[in-house]
Amino acid sequence: MGDAGEHIPAPAACHPFITRTAFAAWTMHEPPVAAPAPVATAAADAPPAANASRRTLMVADPDAIVGTLTEAGIPPTEAQALAAMALARIGNAAGEIRLVIDLVESEGAAKVTRLEASRADGSGLVLTAGADGYAEQVMKAELKTTIASARGEMDATSFYSSAVAAGIPDSLIGEIAKAFAFDFDFQQEIAPGDIFEAAWEQSVNPAGDPVGPPQLIYAQMVTGTKSKALYRFLAPGDTEAGWYDGNGSSTVRALMRTPVDGARISSKFGFRTHPILGYQKLHRGTDFAAPTGTPIYASGNATVQWAAMKGANGNLTVLQHDNGWRTLYLHQSAFAPGIAPGVHVSQGQLIGYIGTTGRSTGPHLHYEVHIDGEPVDPLSIDTGTGKQLDGDAMKAFRTERDRIDLSRSQRTE
Ligand SMILES: [Zn+2]
């Protein structure tokens, strides 16, 4: 085995057709940024007196409290005193502040009878006017976690547009694709009419406003040929949560389904007429067409065995995987920094970039998987099963799974 070159495939020239793919859009969308704007609304429980009013104002920053109070008609000296009391409790850190002001107006001046100032998490204070100035009452952070879910159908354009149409937050759509990375090839296996569902947690403050980003906790995909539901779970002893099916089996496999994001499969494994040599020949791998420079990822944990130019293969990387399999990545434009023989790489790590070096008719990755030294079809290999939870971990998983299923069943739409 010693020589990296001896199992290198025969010159593999391929015939890609480049198409733009809508799936690339997944990584290009940022979560929407809420634009804080001062708003004034009359609360339902406003004081009854004719000259009394309650105003709820959103202030973009602590520095803006004084100005907001004076604009509401409060004399500058009192506005400064109130702001100083509020800031002593809620601090000067940047961030939106909610003010609820009860005012009594007389002879053109407004007097504050009650002032509530709170941060996004609901923490803050209430100042109530009395005979000896203001009495202070502390408000504690009061975040609630809500679970929301949405169900949708694949349209003819992309998973991204289908998920947006279903009401799934932008920032979760890439997460869903990642959760299914081991189970579905979105290019090949997802078709219009397929059904998907997602559930996510969101922290909300007492005013009902979301605090912090949503967290995906459930994803389901139902196609014409298979159905998969995944639950997010932090297993005891793990530092990061993972995705598990309903039986507590991890989705993580020895190899990822595809080593490139957003590429189109331009040629599959098997016999075909060779586009350059012109005769029937075994195509020993799968071709992924994508623009030059598209990142290529290690499909599993491995040690780099070869990373250099090799004749018709062009720039070639060979990875020796921990389970004895090997994967080969041909025609690259460049290797990622640090990729060299003997270096250990992790699943999903950047190893190089798509190109068209060697015998190749256009930018693409020719990808091979070898088991026992023989090339096999990368798209149809059984990549094994993931880690199965057991004992206390399985018990904790069942509790979490049932909590998520219960909230999904209560969805109102
Ligand atoms: Zn090929």
PDB file of N, CA and C in Angstrom, residues 171-226:
ATOM      1  N   SER A 171     -32.428  32.523   8.959  1.00  0.00           N
ATOM      2  CA  SER A 171     -31.185  32.076   9.588  1.00  0.00           C
ATOM      3  C   SER A 171     -31.197  30.578   9.862  1.00  0.00           C
ATOM      4  N   LEU A 172     -32.352  29.902   9.739  1.00  0.00           N
ATOM      5  CA  LEU A 172     -32.423  28.477  10.051  1.00  0.00           C
ATOM      6  C   LEU A 172     -32.315  27.595   8.825  1.00  0.00           C
ATOM      7  N   ILE A 173     -32.425  28.194   7.638  1.00  0.00           N
ATOM      8  CA  ILE A 173     -32.549  27.369   6.434  1.00  0.00           C
ATOM      9  C   ILE A 173     -31.255  26.605   6.144  1.00  0.00           C
ATOM     10  N   GLY A 174     -30.115  27.274   6.326  1.00  0.00           N
ATOM     11  CA  GLY A 174     -28.834  26.581   6.170  1.00  0.00           C
ATOM     12  C   GLY A 174     -28.650  25.489   7.212  1.00  0.00           C
ATOM     13  N   GLU A 175     -29.165  25.736   8.428  1.00  0.00           N
ATOM     14  CA  GLU A 175     -29.078  24.745   9.507  1.00  0.00           C
ATOM     15  C   GLU A 175     -29.834  23.473   9.142  1.00  0.00           C
ATOM     16  N   ILE A 176     -30.991  23.652   8.514  1.00  0.00           N
ATOM     17  CA  ILE A 176     -31.798  22.494   8.120  1.00  0.00           C
ATOM     18  C   ILE A 176     -31.021  21.656   7.101  1.00  0.00           C
ATOM     19  N   ALA A 177     -30.431  22.340   6.130  1.00  0.00           N
ATOM     20  CA  ALA A 177     -29.654  21.627   5.115  1.00  0.00           C
ATOM     21  C   ALA A 177     -28.500  20.872   5.754  1.00  0.00           C
ATOM     22  N   LYS A 178     -27.836  21.506   6.740  1.00  0.00           N
ATOM     23  CA  LYS A 178     -26.722  20.848   7.426  1.00  0.00           C
ATOM     24  C   LYS A 178     -27.192  19.635   8.207  1.00  0.00           C
ATOM     25  N   ALA A 179     -28.355  19.765   8.865  1.00  0.00           N
ATOM     26  CA  ALA A 179     -28.880  18.650   9.658  1.00  0.00           C
ATOM     27  C   ALA A 179     -29.111  17.420   8.775  1.00  0.00           C
ATOM     28  N   PHE A 180     -29.499  17.669   7.509  1.00  0.00           N
ATOM     29  CA  PHE A 180     -29.799  16.564   6.594  1.00  0.00           C
ATOM     30  C   PHE A 180     -28.607  16.171   5.713  1.00  0.00           C
ATOM     31  N   ALA A 181     -27.432  16.762   5.987  1.00  0.00           N
ATOM     32  CA  ALA A 181     -26.273  16.551   5.110  1.00  0.00           C
ATOM     33  C   ALA A 181     -25.935  15.078   4.900  1.00  0.00           C
ATOM     34  N   PHE A 182     -26.218  14.247   5.922  1.00  0.00           N
ATOM     35  CA  PHE A 182     -25.869  12.831   5.805  1.00  0.00           C
ATOM     36  C   PHE A 182     -26.997  11.996   5.216  1.00  0.00           C
ATOM     37  N   ASP A 183     -28.190  12.557   5.134  1.00  0.00           N
ATOM     38  CA  ASP A 183     -29.352  11.752   4.755  1.00  0.00           C
ATOM     39  C   ASP A 183     -29.909  12.063   3.371  1.00  0.00           C
ATOM     40  N   PHE A 184     -29.744  13.316   2.935  1.00  0.00           N
ATOM     41  CA  PHE A 184     -30.298  13.683   1.642  1.00  0.00           C
ATOM     42  C   PHE A 184     -29.255  14.412   0.811  1.00  0.00           C
ATOM     43  N   ASP A 185     -29.267  14.120  -0.479  1.00  0.00           N
ATOM     44  CA  ASP A 185     -28.552  14.943  -1.426  1.00  0.00           C
ATOM     45  C   ASP A 185     -29.608  15.864  -2.022  1.00  0.00           C
ATOM     46  N   PHE A 186     -29.569  17.136  -1.622  1.00  0.00           N
ATOM     47  CA  PHE A 186     -30.631  18.067  -2.027  1.00  0.00           C
ATOM     48  C   PHE A 186     -30.705  18.236  -3.537  1.00  0.00           C
ATOM     49  N   GLN A 187     -29.574  18.036  -4.237  1.00  0.00           N
ATOM     50  CA  GLN A 187     -29.589  18.196  -5.686  1.00  0.00           C
ATOM     51  C   GLN A 187     -30.313  17.041  -6.378  1.00  0.00           C
ATOM     52  N   GLN A 188     -30.144  15.853  -5.826  1.00  0.00           N
ATOM     53  CA  GLN A 188     -30.610  14.647  -6.509  1.00  0.00           C
ATOM     54  C   GLN A 188     -31.936  14.125  -5.980  1.00  0.00           C
ATOM     55  N   GLU A 189     -32.151  14.297  -4.689  1.00  0.00           N
ATOM     56  CA  GLU A 189     -33.229  13.550  -4.047  1.00  0.00           C
ATOM     57  C   GLU A 189     -34.451  14.371  -3.667  1.00  0.00           C
ATOM     58  N   ILE A 190     -34.351  15.693  -3.747  1.00  0.00           N
ATOM     59  CA  ILE A 190     -35.480  16.530  -3.352  1.00  0.00           C
ATOM     60  C   ILE A 190     -36.152  17.063  -4.609  1.00  0.00           C
ATOM     61  N   ALA A 191     -37.485  16.913  -4.668  1.00  0.00           N
ATOM     62  CA  ALA A 191     -38.210  17.308  -5.866  1.00  0.00           C
ATOM     63  C   ALA A 191     -39.425  18.153  -5.479  1.00  0.00           C
ATOM     64  N   PRO A 192     -39.938  18.943  -6.447  1.00  0.00           N
ATOM     65  CA  PRO A 192     -41.148  19.726  -6.152  1.00  0.00           C
ATOM     66  C   PRO A 192     -42.256  18.828  -5.608  1.00  0.00           C
ATOM     67  N   GLY A 193     -42.953  19.312  -4.594  1.00  0.00           N
ATOM     68  CA  GLY A 193     -44.024  18.532  -3.984  1.00  0.00           C
ATOM     69  C   GLY A 193     -43.600  17.803  -2.731  1.00  0.00           C
ATOM     70  N   ASP A 194     -42.285  17.621  -2.531  1.00  0.00           N
ATOM     71  CA  ASP A 194     -41.807  16.988  -1.294  1.00  0.00           C
ATOM     72  C   ASP A 194     -42.151  17.892  -0.112  1.00  0.00           C
ATOM     73  N   ILE A 195     -42.351  17.254   1.041  1.00  0.00           N
ATOM     74  CA  ILE A 195     -42.828  17.987   2.220  1.00  0.00           C
ATOM     75  C   ILE A 195     -41.700  18.146   3.241  1.00  0.00           C
ATOM     76  N   PHE A 196     -41.636  19.319   3.859  1.00  0.00           N
ATOM     77  CA  PHE A 196     -40.654  19.516   4.926  1.00  0.00           C
ATOM     78  C   PHE A 196     -41.313  20.222   6.103  1.00  0.00           C
ATOM     79  N   GLU A 197     -40.689  20.068   7.264  1.00  0.00           N
ATOM     80  CA  GLU A 197     -41.194  20.736   8.456  1.00  0.00           C
ATOM     81  C   GLU A 197     -40.000  21.134   9.312  1.00  0.00           C
ATOM     82  N   ALA A 198     -40.142  22.230  10.042  1.00  0.00           N
ATOM     83  CA  ALA A 198     -39.093  22.644  10.970  1.00  0.00           C
ATOM     84  C   ALA A 198     -39.742  23.172  12.234  1.00  0.00           C
ATOM     85  N   ALA A 199     -39.071  22.973  13.372  1.00  0.00           N
ATOM     86  CA  ALA A 199     -39.521  23.570  14.637  1.00  0.00           C
ATOM     87  C   ALA A 199     -38.321  24.256  15.255  1.00  0.00           C
ATOM     88  N   TRP A 200     -38.560  25.391  15.898  1.00  0.00           N
ATOM     89  CA  TRP A 200     -37.461  26.142  16.501  1.00  0.00           C
ATOM     90  C   TRP A 200     -37.906  26.803  17.800  1.00  0.00           C
ATOM     91  N   GLU A 201     -36.913  27.009  18.662  1.00  0.00           N
ATOM     92  CA  GLU A 201     -37.163  27.702  19.926  1.00  0.00           C
ATOM     93  C   GLU A 201     -36.805  29.167  19.766  1.00  0.00           C
ATOM     94  N   GLN A 202     -37.537  30.010  20.473  1.00  0.00           N
ATOM     95  CA  GLN A 202     -37.253  31.437  20.454  1.00  0.00           C
ATOM     96  C   GLN A 202     -37.503  32.004  21.848  1.00  0.00           C
ATOM     97  N   SER A 203     -36.500  32.720  22.402  1.00  0.00           N
ATOM     98  CA  SER A 203     -36.699  33.413  23.675  1.00  0.00           C
ATOM     99  C   SER A 203     -37.481  34.684  23.412  1.00  0.00           C
ATOM    100  N   VAL A 204     -38.487  34.952  24.254  1.00  0.00           N
ATOM    101  CA  VAL A 204     -39.238  36.204  24.128  1.00  0.00           C
ATOM    102  C   VAL A 204     -39.284  36.901  25.481  1.00  0.00           C
ATOM    103  N   ASN A 205     -39.305  38.227  25.459  1.00  0.00           N
ATOM    104  CA  ASN A 205     -39.389  39.013  26.688  1.00  0.00           C
ATOM    105  C   ASN A 205     -40.854  39.217  27.065  1.00  0.00           C
ATOM    106  N   PRO A 206     -41.107  39.857  28.221  1.00  0.00           N
ATOM    107  CA  PRO A 206     -42.500  40.011  28.657  1.00  0.00           C
ATOM    108  C   PRO A 206     -43.368  40.768  27.653  1.00  0.00           C
ATOM    109  N   ALA A 207     -42.746  41.601  26.813  1.00  0.00           N
ATOM    110  CA  ALA A 207     -43.531  42.330  25.812  1.00  0.00           C
ATOM    111  C   ALA A 207     -43.843  41.462  24.597  1.00  0.00           C
ATOM    112  N   GLY A 208     -43.294  40.232  24.583  1.00  0.00           N
ATOM    113  CA  GLY A 208     -43.547  39.338  23.461  1.00  0.00           C
ATOM    114  C   GLY A 208     -42.558  39.494  22.315  1.00  0.00           C
ATOM    115  N   ASP A 209     -41.529  40.326  22.517  1.00  0.00           N
ATOM    116  CA  ASP A 209     -40.533  40.520  21.458  1.00  0.00           C
ATOM    117  C   ASP A 209     -39.481  39.427  21.506  1.00  0.00           C
ATOM    118  N   PRO A 210     -39.028  38.943  20.345  1.00  0.00           N
ATOM    119  CA  PRO A 210     -37.969  37.927  20.348  1.00  0.00           C
ATOM    120  C   PRO A 210     -36.656  38.492  20.888  1.00  0.00           C
ATOM    121  N   VAL A 211     -35.953  37.709  21.689  1.00  0.00           N
ATOM    122  CA  VAL A 211     -34.631  38.093  22.209  1.00  0.00           C
ATOM    123  C   VAL A 211     -33.639  37.035  21.742  1.00  0.00           C
ATOM    124  N   GLY A 212     -32.628  37.451  20.999  1.00  0.00           N
ATOM    125  CA  GLY A 212     -31.631  36.505  20.499  1.00  0.00           C
ATOM    126  C   GLY A 212     -32.151  35.735  19.293  1.00  0.00           C
ATOM    127  N   PRO A 213     -31.249  34.948  18.675  1.00  0.00           N
ATOM    128  CA  PRO A 213     -31.628  34.245  17.451  1.00  0.00           C
ATOM    129  C   PRO A 213     -32.462  32.992  17.741  1.00  0.00           C
ATOM    130  N   PRO A 214     -33.291  32.564  16.769  1.00  0.00           N
ATOM    131  CA  PRO A 214     -34.023  31.305  16.935  1.00  0.00           C
ATOM    132  C   PRO A 214     -33.065  30.114  16.869  1.00  0.00           C
ATOM    133  N   GLN A 215     -33.459  29.026  17.498  1.00  0.00           N
ATOM    134  CA  GLN A 215     -32.625  27.811  17.522  1.00  0.00           C
ATOM    135  C   GLN A 215     -33.431  26.655  16.927  1.00  0.00           C
ATOM    136  N   LEU A 216     -32.918  26.088  15.837  1.00  0.00           N
ATOM    137  CA  LEU A 216     -33.597  24.950  15.217  1.00  0.00           C
ATOM    138  C   LEU A 216     -33.542  23.748  16.143  1.00  0.00           C
ATOM    139  N   ILE A 217     -34.690  23.075  16.358  1.00  0.00           N
ATOM    140  CA  ILE A 217     -34.696  21.887  17.239  1.00  0.00           C
ATOM    141  C   ILE A 217     -35.266  20.647  16.546  1.00  0.00           C
ATOM    142  N   TYR A 218     -35.862  20.835  15.392  1.00  0.00           N
ATOM    143  CA  TYR A 218     -36.489  19.704  14.710  1.00  0.00           C
ATOM    144  C   TYR A 218     -36.519  19.974  13.217  1.00  0.00           C
ATOM    145  N   ALA A 219     -36.277  18.955  12.427  1.00  0.00           N
ATOM    146  CA  ALA A 219     -36.383  19.092  10.971  1.00  0.00           C
ATOM    147  C   ALA A 219     -36.872  17.781  10.390  1.00  0.00           C
ATOM    148  N   GLN A 220     -37.782  17.883   9.453  1.00  0.00           N
ATOM    149  CA  GLN A 220     -38.320  16.683   8.824  1.00  0.00           C
ATOM    150  C   GLN A 220     -38.347  16.875   7.316  1.00  0.00           C
ATOM    151  N   MET A 221     -38.093  15.787   6.588  1.00  0.00           N
ATOM    152  CA  MET A 221     -38.141  15.826   5.130  1.00  0.00           C
ATOM    153  C   MET A 221     -38.842  14.556   4.668  1.00  0.00           C
ATOM    154  N   VAL A 222     -39.845  14.725   3.821  1.00  0.00           N
ATOM    155  CA  VAL A 222     -40.563  13.575   3.278  1.00  0.00           C
ATOM    156  C   VAL A 222     -40.520  13.661   1.765  1.00  0.00           C
ATOM    157  N   THR A 223     -39.822  12.714   1.130  1.00  0.00           N
ATOM    158  CA  THR A 223     -39.752  12.697  -0.339  1.00  0.00           C
ATOM    159  C   THR A 223     -40.553  11.505  -0.855  1.00  0.00           C
ATOM    160  N   GLY A 224     -40.550  11.333  -2.168  1.00  0.00           N
ATOM    161  CA  GLY A 224     -41.268  10.208  -2.749  1.00  0.00           C
ATOM    162  C   GLY A 224     -40.726   8.872  -2.300  1.00  0.00           C
ATOM    163  N   THR A 225     -39.454   8.821  -1.878  1.00  0.00           N
ATOM    164  CA  THR A 225     -38.863   7.525  -1.556  1.00  0.00           C
ATOM    165  C   THR A 225     -38.436   7.374  -0.108  1.00  0.00           C
ATOM    166  N   LYS A 226     -38.245   8.471   0.627  1.00  0.00           N
ATOM    167  CA  LYS A 226     -37.893   8.293   2.028  1.00  0.00           C
ATOM    168  C   LYS A 226     -38.344   9.451   2.903  1.00  0.00           C
TER     169      LYS A 226
END
